Short mmCIF file of C-alpha atoms in Angstrom, two decimals:
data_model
loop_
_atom_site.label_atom_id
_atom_site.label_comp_id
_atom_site.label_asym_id
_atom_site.label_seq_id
_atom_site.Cartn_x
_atom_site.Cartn_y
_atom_site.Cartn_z
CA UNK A 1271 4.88 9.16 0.57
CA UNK A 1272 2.76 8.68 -2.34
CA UNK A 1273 3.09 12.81 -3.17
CA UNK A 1274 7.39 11.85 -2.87
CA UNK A 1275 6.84 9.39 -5.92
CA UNK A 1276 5.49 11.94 -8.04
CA UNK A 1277 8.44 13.30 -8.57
CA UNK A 1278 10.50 12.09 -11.44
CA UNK A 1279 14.06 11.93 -9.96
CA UNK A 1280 12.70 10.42 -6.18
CA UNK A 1281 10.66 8.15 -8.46
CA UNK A 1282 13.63 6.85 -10.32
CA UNK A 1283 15.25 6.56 -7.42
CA UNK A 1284 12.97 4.25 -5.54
CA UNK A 1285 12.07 2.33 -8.89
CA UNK A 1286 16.28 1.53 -8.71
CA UNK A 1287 15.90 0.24 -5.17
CA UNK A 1288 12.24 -1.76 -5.73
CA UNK A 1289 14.60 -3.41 -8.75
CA UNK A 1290 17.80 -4.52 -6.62
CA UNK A 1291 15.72 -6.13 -4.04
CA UNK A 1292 15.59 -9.47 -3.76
CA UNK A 1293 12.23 -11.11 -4.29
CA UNK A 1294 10.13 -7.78 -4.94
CA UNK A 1295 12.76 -6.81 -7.23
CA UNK A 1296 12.53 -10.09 -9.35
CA UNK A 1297 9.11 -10.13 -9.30
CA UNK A 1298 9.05 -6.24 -10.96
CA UNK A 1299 11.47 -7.61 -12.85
CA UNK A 1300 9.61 -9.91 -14.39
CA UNK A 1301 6.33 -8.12 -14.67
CA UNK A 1302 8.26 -5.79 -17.06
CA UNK A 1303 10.24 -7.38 -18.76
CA UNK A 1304 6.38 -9.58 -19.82
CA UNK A 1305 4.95 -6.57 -20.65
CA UNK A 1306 7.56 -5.58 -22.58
CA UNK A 1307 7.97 -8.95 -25.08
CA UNK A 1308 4.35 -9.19 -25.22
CA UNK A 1309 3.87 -5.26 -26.44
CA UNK A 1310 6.72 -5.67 -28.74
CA UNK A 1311 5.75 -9.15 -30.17
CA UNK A 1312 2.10 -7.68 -31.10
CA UNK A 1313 3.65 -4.20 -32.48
CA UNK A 1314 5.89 -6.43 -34.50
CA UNK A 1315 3.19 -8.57 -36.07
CA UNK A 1316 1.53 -5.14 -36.73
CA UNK A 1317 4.57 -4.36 -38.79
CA UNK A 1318 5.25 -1.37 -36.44
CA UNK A 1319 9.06 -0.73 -37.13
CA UNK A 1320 11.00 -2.34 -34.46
CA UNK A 1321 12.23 1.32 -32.99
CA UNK A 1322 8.52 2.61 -32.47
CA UNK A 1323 7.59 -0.53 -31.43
CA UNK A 1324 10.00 -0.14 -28.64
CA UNK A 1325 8.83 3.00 -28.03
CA UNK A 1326 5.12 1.89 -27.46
CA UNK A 1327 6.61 -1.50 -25.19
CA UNK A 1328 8.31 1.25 -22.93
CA UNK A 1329 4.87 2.71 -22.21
CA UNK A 1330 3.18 -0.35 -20.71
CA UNK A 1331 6.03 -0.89 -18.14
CA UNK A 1332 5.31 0.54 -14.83
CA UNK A 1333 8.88 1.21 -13.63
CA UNK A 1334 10.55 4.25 -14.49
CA UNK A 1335 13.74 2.55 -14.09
CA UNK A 1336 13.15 -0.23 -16.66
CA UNK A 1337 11.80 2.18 -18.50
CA UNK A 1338 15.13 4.46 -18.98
CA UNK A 1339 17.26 1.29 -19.28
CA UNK A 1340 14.97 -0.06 -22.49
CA UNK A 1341 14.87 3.61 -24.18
CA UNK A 1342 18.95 3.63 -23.64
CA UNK A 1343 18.39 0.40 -25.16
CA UNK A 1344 16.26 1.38 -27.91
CA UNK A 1345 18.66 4.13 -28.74
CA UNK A 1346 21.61 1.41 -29.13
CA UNK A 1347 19.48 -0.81 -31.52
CA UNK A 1348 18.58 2.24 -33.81
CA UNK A 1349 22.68 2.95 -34.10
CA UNK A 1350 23.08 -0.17 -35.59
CA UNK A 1351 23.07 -2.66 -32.41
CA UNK A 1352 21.10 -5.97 -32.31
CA UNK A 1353 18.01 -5.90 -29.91
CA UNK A 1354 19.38 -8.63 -27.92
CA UNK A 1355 22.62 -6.94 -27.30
CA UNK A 1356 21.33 -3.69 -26.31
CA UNK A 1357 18.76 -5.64 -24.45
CA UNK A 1358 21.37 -7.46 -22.72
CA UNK A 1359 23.92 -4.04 -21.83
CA UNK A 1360 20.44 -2.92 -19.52
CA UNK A 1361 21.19 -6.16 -17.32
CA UNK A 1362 17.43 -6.41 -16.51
CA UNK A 1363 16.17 -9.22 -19.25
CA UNK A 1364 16.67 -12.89 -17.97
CA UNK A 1365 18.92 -15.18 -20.00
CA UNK A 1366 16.56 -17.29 -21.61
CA UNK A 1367 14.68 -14.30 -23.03
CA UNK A 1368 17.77 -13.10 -24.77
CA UNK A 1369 18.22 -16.46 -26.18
CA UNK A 1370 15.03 -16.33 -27.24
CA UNK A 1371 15.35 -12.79 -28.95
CA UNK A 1372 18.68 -14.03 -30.27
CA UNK A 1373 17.44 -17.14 -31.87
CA UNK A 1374 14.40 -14.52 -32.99
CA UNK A 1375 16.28 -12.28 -34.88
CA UNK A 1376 18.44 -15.00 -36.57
CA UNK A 1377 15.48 -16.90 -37.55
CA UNK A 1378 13.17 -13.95 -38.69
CA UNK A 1379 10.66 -15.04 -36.07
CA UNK A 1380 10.66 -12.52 -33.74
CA UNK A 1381 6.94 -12.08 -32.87
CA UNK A 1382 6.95 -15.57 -32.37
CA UNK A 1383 9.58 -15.61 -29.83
CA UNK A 1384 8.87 -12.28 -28.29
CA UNK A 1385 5.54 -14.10 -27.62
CA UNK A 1386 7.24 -17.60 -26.23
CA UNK A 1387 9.22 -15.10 -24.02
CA UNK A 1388 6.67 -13.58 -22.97
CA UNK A 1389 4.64 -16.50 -21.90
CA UNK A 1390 8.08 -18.02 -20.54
CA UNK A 1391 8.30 -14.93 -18.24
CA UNK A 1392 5.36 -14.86 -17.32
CA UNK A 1393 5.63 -18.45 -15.97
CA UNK A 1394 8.50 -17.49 -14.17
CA UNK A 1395 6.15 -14.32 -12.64
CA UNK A 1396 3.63 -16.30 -11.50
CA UNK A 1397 5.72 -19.08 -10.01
CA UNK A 1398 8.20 -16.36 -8.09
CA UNK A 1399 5.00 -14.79 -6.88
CA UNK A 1400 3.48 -18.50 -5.82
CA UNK A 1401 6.41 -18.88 -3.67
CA UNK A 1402 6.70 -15.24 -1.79
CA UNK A 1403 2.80 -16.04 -1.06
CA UNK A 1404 3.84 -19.83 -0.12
CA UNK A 1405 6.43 -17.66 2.41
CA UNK A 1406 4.24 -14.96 3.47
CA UNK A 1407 1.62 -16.64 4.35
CA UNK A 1408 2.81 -18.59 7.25
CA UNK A 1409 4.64 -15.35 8.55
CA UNK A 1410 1.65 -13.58 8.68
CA UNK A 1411 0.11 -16.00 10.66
CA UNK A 1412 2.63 -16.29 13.25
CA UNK A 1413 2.32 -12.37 13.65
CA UNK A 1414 -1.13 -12.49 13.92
CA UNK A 1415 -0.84 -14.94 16.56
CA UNK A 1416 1.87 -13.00 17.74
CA UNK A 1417 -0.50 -10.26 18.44
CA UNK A 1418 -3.17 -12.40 19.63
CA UNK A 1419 -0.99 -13.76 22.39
CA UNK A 1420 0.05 -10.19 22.97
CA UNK A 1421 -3.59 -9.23 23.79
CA UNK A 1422 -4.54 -12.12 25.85
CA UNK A 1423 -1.10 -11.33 27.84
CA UNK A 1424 -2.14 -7.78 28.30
CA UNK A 1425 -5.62 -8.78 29.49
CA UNK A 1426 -4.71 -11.57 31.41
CA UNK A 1427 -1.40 -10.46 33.36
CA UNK A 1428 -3.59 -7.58 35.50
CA UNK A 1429 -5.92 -10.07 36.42
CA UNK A 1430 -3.21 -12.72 37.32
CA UNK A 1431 -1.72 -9.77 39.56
CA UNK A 1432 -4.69 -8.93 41.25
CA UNK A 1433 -5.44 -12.44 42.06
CA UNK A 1434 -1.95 -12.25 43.73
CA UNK A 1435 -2.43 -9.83 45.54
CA UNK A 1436 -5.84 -10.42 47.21
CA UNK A 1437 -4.34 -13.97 48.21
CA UNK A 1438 -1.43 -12.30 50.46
#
């Protein structure tokens, strides 16, 4: 499996599916888009050019999908579109972090809300990920009793059967 993902095109592919999913997909989601305002916030403050400093934010994300969607996105801002709009056309940044980038770009503060956003998402991260955990945890331990009743079953049923059978 892990050879598969080498691949670029079966790794695109499975980076697209990881995104749609429900939880897991929010939660990589998240983590990228965070990685992504933070990066860009500190190459802006750096006065890296907005373009490269897209260019450097792509390389911190860790899916290849988010990845292609920001560089389409980068492309857009450098033909004249704002970075909120061709932020927004990718369909992968929350609302609130648009806003943000919006209000950003209006204001001339866009470090400083790149890094709100960031810290915003990353809220949002750690609470999605405090709730899957909140969720998982109690299904794991019904499987794992699950299989402990399982075991006890298996041990205990040839014994019950024996015990029937030298009482006929």
């Amino acid at each position: 499996m892990r050879w598969l993902l080498t691949k670029p095109d079966i790794r695109l592919r499975w980076d697209r599916r990881v995104i749609s999913l429900p939880v897991i997909g929010k939660i990589a989601r998240g983590l990228n888009t965070a990685r992504f305002a933070r990066t860009l916030s500190i190459c802006t403050s750096s006065a890296i050019p907005i373009l490269d400093g897209m260019r450097v934010a792509v390389d911190v994300m860790t899916n290849q999908f988010v990845k292609q969607q920001v560089l389409a996105a980068a492309e857009n801002v450098r033909e004249g579109s704002s970075l909120r709009k061709a932020l927004e056309q990718t369909k992968l940044f929350p609302p609130m972090m648009l806003h943000m980038i919006a209000s950003g770009e209006q204001s001339g503060e866009l470090e400083g809300m790149l890094t709100r956003a960031a810290d915003n998402q990353d809220n949002s991260f750690e609470s999605t990920v405090n709730i899957a955990l909140g969720i998982f945890t109690p299904a794991l331990i019904a499987l794992m009793a699950g299989m402990v009743l399982f075991i006890v079953m298996a041990t205990l049923m040839p014994i019950l059967e024996m015990n029937n059978l030298m009482s006929r």
